[in-house]
Short mmCIF file of N, CA and C in Angstrom, two decimals:
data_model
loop_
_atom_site.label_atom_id
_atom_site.label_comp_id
_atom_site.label_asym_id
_atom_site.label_seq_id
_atom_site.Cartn_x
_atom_site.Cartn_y
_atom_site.Cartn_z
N UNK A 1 -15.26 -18.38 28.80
CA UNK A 1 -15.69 -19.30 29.83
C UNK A 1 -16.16 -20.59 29.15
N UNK A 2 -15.93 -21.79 29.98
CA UNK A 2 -15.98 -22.78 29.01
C UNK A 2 -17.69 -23.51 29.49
N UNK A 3 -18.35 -23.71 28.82
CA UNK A 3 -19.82 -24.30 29.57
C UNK A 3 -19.87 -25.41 28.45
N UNK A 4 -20.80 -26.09 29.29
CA UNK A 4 -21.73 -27.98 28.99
C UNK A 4 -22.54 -27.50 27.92
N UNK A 5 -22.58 -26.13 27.66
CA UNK A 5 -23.60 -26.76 26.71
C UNK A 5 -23.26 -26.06 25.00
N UNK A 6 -21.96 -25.81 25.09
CA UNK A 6 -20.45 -25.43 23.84
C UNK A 6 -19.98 -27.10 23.55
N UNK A 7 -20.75 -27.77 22.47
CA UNK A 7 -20.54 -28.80 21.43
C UNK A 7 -19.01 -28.79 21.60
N UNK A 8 -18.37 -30.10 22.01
CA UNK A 8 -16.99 -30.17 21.59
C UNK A 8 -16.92 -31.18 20.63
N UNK A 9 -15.70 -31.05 20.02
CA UNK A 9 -15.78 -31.87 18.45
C UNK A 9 -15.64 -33.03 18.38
N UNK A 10 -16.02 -33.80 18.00
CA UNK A 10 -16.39 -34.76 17.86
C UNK A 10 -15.22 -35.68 16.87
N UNK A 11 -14.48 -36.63 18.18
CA UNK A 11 -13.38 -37.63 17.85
C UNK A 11 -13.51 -38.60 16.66
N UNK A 12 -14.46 -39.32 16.72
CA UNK A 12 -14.66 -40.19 15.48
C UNK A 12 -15.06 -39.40 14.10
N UNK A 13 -14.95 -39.60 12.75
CA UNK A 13 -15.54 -38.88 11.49
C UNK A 13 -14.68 -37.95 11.96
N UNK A 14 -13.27 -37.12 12.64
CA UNK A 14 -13.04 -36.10 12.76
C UNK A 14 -11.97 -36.40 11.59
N UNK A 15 -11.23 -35.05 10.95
CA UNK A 15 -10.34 -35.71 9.68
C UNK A 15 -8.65 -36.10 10.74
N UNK A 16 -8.51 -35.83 11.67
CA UNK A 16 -7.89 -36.45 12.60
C UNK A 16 -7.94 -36.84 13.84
N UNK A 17 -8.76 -38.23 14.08
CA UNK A 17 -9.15 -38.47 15.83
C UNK A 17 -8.22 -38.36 16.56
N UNK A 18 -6.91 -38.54 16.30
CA UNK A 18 -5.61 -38.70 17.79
C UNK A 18 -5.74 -37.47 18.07
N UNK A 19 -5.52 -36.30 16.78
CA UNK A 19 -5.46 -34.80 17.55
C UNK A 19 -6.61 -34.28 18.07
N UNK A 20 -7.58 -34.63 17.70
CA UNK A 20 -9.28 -34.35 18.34
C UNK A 20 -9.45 -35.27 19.50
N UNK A 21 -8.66 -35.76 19.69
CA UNK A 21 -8.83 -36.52 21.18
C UNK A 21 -7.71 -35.98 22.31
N UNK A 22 -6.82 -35.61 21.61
CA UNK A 22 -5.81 -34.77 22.48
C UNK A 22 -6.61 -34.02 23.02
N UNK A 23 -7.22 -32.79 22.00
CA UNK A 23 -8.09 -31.52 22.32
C UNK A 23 -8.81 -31.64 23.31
N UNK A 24 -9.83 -32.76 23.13
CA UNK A 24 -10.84 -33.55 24.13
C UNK A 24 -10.27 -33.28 25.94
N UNK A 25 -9.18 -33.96 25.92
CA UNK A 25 -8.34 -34.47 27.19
C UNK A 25 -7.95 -33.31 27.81
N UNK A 26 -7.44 -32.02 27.03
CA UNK A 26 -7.54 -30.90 27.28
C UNK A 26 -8.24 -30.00 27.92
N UNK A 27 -9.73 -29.89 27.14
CA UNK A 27 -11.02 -29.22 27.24
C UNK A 27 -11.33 -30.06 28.91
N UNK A 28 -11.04 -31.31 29.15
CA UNK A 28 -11.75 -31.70 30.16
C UNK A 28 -10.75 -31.29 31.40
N UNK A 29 -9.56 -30.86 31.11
CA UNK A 29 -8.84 -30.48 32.41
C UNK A 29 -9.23 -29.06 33.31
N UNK A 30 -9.56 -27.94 31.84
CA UNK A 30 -10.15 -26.93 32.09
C UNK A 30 -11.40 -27.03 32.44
N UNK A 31 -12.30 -28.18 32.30
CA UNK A 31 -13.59 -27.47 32.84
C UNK A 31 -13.64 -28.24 34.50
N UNK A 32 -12.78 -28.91 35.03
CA UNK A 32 -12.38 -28.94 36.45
C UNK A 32 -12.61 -27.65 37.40
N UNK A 33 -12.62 -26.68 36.21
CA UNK A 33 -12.74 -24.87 36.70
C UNK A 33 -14.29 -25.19 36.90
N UNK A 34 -14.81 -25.15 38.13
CA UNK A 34 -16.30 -25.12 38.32
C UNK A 34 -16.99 -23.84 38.22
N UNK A 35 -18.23 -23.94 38.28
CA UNK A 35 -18.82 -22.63 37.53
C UNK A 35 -19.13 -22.01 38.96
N UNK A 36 -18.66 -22.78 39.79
CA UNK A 36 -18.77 -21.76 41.48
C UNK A 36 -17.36 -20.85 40.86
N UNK A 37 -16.32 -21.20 40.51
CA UNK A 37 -15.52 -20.23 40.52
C UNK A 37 -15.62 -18.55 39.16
N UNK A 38 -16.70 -19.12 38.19
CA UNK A 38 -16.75 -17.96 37.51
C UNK A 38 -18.03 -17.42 38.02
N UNK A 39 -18.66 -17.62 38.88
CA UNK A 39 -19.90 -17.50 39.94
C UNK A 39 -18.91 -16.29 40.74
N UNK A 40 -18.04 -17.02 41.56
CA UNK A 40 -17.12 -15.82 42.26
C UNK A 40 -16.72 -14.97 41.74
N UNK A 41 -15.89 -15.55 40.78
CA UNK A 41 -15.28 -14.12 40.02
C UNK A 41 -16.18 -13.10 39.17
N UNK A 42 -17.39 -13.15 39.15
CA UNK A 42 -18.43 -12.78 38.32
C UNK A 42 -18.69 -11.30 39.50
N UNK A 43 -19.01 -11.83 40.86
CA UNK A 43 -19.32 -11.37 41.75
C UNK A 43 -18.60 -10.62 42.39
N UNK A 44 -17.18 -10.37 41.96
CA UNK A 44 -16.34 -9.47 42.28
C UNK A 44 -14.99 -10.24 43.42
N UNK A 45 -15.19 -11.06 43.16
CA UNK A 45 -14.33 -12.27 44.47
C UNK A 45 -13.26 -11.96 44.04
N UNK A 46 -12.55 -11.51 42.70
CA UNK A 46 -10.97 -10.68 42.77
C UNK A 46 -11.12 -9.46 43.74
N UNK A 47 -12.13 -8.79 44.34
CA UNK A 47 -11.87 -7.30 44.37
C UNK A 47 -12.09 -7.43 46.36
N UNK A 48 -11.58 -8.52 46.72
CA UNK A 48 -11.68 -8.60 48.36
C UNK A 48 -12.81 -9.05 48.96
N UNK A 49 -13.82 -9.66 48.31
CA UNK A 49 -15.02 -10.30 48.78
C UNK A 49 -14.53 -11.25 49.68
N UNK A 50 -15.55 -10.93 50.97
CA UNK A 50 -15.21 -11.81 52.05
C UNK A 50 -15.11 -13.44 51.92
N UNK A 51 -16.71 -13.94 50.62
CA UNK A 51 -16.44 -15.30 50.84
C UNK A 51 -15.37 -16.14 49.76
N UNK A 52 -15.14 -16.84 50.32
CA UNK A 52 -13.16 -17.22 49.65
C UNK A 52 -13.80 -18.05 48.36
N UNK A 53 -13.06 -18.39 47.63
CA UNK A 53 -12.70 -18.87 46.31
C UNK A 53 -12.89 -20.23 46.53
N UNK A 54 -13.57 -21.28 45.73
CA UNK A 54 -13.66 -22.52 45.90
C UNK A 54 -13.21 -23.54 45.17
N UNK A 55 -11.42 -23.28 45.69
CA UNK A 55 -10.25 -23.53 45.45
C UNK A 55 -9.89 -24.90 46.04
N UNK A 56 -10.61 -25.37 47.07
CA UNK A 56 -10.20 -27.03 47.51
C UNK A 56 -11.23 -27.73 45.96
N UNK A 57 -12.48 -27.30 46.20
CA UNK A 57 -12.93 -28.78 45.45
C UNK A 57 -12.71 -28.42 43.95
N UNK A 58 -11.74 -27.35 43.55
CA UNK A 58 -11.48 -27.42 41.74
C UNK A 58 -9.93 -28.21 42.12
N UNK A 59 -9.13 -27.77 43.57
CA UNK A 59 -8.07 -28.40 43.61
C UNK A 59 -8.00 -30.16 43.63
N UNK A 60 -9.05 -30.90 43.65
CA UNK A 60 -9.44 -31.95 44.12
C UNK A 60 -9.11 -33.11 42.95
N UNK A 61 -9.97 -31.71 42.05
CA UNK A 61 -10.29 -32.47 40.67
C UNK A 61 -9.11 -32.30 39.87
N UNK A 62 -8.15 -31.61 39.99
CA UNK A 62 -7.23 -30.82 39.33
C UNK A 62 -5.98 -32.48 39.66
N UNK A 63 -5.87 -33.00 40.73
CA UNK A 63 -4.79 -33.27 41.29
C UNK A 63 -4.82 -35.16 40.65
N UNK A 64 -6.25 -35.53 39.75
CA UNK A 64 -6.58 -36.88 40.00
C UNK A 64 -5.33 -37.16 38.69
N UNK A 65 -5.37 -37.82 38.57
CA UNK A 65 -4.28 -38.65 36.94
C UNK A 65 -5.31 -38.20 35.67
N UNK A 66 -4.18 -38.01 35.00
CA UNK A 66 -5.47 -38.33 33.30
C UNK A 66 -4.88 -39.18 32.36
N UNK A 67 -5.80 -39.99 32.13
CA UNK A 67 -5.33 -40.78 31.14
C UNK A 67 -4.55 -40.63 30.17
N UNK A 68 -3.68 -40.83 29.08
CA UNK A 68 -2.95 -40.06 28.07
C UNK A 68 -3.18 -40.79 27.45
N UNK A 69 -3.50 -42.11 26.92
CA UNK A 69 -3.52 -43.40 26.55
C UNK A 69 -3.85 -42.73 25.33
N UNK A 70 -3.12 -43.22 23.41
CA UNK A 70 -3.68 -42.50 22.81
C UNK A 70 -3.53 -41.24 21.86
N UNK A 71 -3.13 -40.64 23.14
CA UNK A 71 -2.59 -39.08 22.57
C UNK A 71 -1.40 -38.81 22.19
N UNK A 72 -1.06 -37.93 21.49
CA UNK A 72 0.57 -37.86 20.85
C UNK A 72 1.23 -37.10 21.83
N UNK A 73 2.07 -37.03 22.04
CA UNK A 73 3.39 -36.70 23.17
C UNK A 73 3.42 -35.49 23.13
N UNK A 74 3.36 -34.50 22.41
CA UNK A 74 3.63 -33.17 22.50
C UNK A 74 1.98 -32.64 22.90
N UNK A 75 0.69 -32.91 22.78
CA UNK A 75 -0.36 -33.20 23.61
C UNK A 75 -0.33 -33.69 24.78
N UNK A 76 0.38 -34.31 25.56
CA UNK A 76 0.75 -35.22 26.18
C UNK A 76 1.00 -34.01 27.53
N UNK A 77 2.01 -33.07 26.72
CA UNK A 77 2.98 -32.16 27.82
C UNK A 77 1.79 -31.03 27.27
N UNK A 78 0.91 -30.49 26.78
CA UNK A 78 0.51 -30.03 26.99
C UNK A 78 -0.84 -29.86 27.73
N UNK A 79 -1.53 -31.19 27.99
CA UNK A 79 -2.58 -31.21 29.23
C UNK A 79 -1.73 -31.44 30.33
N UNK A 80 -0.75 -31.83 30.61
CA UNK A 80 0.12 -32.42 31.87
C UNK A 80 0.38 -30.55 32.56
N UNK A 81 0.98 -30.25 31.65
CA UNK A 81 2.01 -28.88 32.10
C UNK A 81 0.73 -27.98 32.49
N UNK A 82 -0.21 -27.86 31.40
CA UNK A 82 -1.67 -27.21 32.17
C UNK A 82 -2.32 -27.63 33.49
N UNK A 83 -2.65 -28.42 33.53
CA UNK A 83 -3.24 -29.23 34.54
C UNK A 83 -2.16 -29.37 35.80
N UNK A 84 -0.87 -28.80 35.81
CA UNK A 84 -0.16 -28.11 37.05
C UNK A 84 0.17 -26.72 37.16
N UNK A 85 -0.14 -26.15 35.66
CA UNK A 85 -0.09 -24.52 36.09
C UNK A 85 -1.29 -24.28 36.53
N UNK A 86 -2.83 -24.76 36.50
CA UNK A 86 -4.39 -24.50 36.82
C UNK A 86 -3.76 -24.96 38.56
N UNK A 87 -3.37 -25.57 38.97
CA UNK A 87 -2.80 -26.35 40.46
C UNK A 87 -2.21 -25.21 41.03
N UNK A 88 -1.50 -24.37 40.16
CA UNK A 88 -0.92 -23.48 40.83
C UNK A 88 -1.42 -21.95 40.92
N UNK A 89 -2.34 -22.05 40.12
CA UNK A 89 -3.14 -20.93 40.21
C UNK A 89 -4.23 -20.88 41.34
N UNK A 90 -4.68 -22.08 41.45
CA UNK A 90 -5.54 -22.42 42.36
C UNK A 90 -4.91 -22.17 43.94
N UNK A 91 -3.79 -23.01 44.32
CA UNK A 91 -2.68 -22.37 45.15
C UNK A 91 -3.00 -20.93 45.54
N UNK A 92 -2.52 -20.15 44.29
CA UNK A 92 -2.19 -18.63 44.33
C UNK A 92 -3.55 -18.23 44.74
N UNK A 93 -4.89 -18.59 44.20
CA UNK A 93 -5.98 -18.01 44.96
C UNK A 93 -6.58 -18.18 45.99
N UNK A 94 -5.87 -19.05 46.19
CA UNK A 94 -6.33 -19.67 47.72
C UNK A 94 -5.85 -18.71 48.84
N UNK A 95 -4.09 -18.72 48.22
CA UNK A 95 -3.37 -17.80 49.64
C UNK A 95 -3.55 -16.71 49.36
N UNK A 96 -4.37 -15.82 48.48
CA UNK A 96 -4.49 -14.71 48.71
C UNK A 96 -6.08 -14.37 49.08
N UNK A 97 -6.31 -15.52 49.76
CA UNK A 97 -7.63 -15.17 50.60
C UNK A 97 -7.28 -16.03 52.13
N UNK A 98 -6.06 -16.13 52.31
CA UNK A 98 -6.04 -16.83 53.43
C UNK A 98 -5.67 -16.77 54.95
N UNK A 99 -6.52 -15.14 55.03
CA UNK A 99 -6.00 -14.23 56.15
C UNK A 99 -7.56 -13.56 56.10
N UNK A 100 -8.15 -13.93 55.49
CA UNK A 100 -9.36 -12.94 54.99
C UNK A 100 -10.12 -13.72 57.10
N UNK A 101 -11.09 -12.80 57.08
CA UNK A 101 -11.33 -13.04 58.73
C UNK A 101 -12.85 -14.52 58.40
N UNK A 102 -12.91 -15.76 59.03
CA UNK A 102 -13.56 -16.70 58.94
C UNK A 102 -13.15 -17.50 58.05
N UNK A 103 -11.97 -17.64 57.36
CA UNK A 103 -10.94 -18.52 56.74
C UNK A 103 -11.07 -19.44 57.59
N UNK A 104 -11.07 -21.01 57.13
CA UNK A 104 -11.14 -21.94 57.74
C UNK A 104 -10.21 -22.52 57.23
N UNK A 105 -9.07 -23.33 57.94
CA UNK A 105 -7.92 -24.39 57.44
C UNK A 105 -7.84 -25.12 56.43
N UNK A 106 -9.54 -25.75 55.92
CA UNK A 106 -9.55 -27.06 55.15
C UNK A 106 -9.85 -26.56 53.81
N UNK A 107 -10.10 -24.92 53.73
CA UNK A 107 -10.31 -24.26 52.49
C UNK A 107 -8.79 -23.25 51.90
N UNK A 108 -7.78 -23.64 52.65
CA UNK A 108 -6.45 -23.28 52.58
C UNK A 108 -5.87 -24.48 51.64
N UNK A 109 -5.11 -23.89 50.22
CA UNK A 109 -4.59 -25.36 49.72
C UNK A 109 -3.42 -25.41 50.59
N UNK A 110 -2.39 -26.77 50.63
CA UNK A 110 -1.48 -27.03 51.40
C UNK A 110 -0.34 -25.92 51.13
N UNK A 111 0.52 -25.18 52.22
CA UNK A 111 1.84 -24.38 51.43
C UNK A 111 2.63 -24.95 50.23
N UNK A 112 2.73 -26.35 50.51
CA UNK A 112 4.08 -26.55 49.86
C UNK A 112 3.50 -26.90 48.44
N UNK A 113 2.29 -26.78 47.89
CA UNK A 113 1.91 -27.63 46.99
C UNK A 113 2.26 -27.36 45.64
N UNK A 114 3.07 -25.45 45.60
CA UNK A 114 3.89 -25.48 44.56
C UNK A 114 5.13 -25.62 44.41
N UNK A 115 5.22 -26.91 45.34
CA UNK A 115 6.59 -27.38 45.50
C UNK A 115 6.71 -28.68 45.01
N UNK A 116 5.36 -29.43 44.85
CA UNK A 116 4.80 -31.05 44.44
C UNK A 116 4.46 -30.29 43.13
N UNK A 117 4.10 -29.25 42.64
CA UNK A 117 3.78 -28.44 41.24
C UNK A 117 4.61 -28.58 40.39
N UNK A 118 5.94 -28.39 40.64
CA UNK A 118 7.37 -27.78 40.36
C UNK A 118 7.52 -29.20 39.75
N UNK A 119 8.08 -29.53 41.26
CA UNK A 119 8.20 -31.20 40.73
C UNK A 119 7.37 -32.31 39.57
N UNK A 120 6.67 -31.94 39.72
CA UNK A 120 5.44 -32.67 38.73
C UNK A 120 5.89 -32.37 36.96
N UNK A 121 5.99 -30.61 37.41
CA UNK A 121 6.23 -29.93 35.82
C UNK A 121 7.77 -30.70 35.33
N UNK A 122 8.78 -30.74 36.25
CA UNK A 122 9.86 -31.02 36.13
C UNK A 122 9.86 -32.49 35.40
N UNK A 123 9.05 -33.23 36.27
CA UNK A 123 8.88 -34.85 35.62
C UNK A 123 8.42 -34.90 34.11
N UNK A 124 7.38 -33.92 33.68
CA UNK A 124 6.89 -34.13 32.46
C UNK A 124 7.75 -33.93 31.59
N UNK A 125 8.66 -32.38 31.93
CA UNK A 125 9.14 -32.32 30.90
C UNK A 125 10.74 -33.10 30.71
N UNK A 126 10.93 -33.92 32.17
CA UNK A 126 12.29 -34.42 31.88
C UNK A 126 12.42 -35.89 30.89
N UNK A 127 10.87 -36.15 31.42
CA UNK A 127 10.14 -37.32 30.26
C UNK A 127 9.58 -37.14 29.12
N UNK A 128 9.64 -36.04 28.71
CA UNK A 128 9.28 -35.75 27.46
C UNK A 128 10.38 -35.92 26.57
N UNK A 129 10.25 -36.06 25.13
CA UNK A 129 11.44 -36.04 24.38
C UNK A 129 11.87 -34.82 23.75
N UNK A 130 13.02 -34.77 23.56
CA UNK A 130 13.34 -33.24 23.13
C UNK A 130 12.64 -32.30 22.10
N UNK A 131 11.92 -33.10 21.06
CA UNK A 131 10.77 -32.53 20.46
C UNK A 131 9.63 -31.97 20.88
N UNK A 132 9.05 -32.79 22.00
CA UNK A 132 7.92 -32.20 22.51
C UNK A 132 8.11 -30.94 23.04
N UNK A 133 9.38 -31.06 24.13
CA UNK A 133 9.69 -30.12 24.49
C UNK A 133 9.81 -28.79 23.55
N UNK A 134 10.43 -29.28 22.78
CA UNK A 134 11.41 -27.74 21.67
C UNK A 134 10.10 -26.99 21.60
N UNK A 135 8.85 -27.98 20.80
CA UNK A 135 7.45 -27.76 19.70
C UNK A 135 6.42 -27.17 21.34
N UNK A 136 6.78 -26.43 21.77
CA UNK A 136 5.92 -25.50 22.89
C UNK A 136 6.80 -23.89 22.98
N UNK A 137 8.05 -24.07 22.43
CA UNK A 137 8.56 -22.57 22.34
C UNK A 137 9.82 -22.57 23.75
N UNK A 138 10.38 -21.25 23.07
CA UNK A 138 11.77 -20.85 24.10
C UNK A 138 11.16 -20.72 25.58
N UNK A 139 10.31 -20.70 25.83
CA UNK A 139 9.71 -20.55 27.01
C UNK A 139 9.72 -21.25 28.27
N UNK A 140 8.81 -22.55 27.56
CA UNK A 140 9.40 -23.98 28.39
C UNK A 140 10.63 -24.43 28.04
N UNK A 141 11.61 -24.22 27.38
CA UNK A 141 12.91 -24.59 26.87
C UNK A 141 13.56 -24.06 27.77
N UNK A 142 13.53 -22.81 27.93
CA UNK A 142 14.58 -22.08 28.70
C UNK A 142 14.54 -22.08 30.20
N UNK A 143 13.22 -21.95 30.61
CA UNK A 143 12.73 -22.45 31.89
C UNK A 143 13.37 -23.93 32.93
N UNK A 144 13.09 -24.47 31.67
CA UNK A 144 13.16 -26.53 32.15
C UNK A 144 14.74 -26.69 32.19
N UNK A 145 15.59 -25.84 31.36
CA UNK A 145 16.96 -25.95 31.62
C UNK A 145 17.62 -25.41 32.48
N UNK A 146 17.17 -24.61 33.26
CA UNK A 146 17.72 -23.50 34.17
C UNK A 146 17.92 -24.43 35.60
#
C-alpha cells in the first residue's frame, strides 16, 4: 500500500534525475488510489459489503492529463498504459457493485469507459516508437498488434 508518509526519492543529487523523475510521475498516478479505497478493501468490500467502492472520485483523478514533459519515452508508456489499466480496474469495481440494492447512478462509472480505455491504450502505444514498445515485453507487443 502506498502512503504520504513512505519518502520518495529524491530527483535532484539522484545519480539519474530523468529516471527518478519518471519514477516520481509514476508513484503519483498510483496514489490517485485513495486510502477510502484500501479503507474498503481492508473492511472486506471485496467480499459483498453493501457500501460500494469509491470508484467515481479515484476515477476523477485517474482521467486528468499528466504531464510527461521530461521523461524518457519508454517511462512515458509506462505511466500512460498504467494510468488506463487503474481506469479500468476502477470500471471493473464499480460494475461489480452496480446492482448491489441503494446503488445510486452517479457512483456507477460510465459503461462504455473501457471503450475510451482501449482507445487511449491504443493511442499510446501507436505513438510510441517501436522501442518503447518492444522494452515492456511480448505482452504489450502481441496485444497492440492483434
Amino acid at each position: 500500500m502506498l502512503r504520504s508518509s513512505i519518502h520518495k526519492p529524491q530527483v535532484l543529487g539522484s545519480e539519474d534525475p530523468i529516471l527518478a523523475y519518471g519514477f516520481i510521475n509514476l508513484i503519483n498516478v498510483f496514489e490517485k488510489l485513495t486510502p477510502d479505497l484500501y479503507d474498503w478493501l481492508s473492511a472486506g468490500g471485496g467480499d459483498g459489503i453493501l457500501e460500494r467502492p469509491p470508484t467515481s472520485a479515484i476515477q476523477s483523478g485517474l482521467c486528468k492529463n499528466i504531464s510527461l514533459d521530461g521523461v524518457l519515452e519508454i517511462q512515458q508508456v509506462d505511466i500512460l498504459i498504467t494510468q488506463q489499466w487503474l481506469q479500468a480496474m476502477m470500471w471493473k469495481l464499480s460494475m461489480s457493485h452496480a446492482t448491489q440494492p441503494g446503488s445510486c447512478d452517479d457512483a456507477v462509472l460510465p459503461f462504455h469507459l473501457p471503450v475510451m480505455v482501449g482507445k487511449a491504450m491504443m493511442g499510446v502505444i501507436g505513438a510510441a516508437s517501436q522501442g518503447a514498445v518492444d522494452a515492456h515485453g511480448i505482452g504489450m507487443v502481441s496485444h497492440s498488434r492483434d
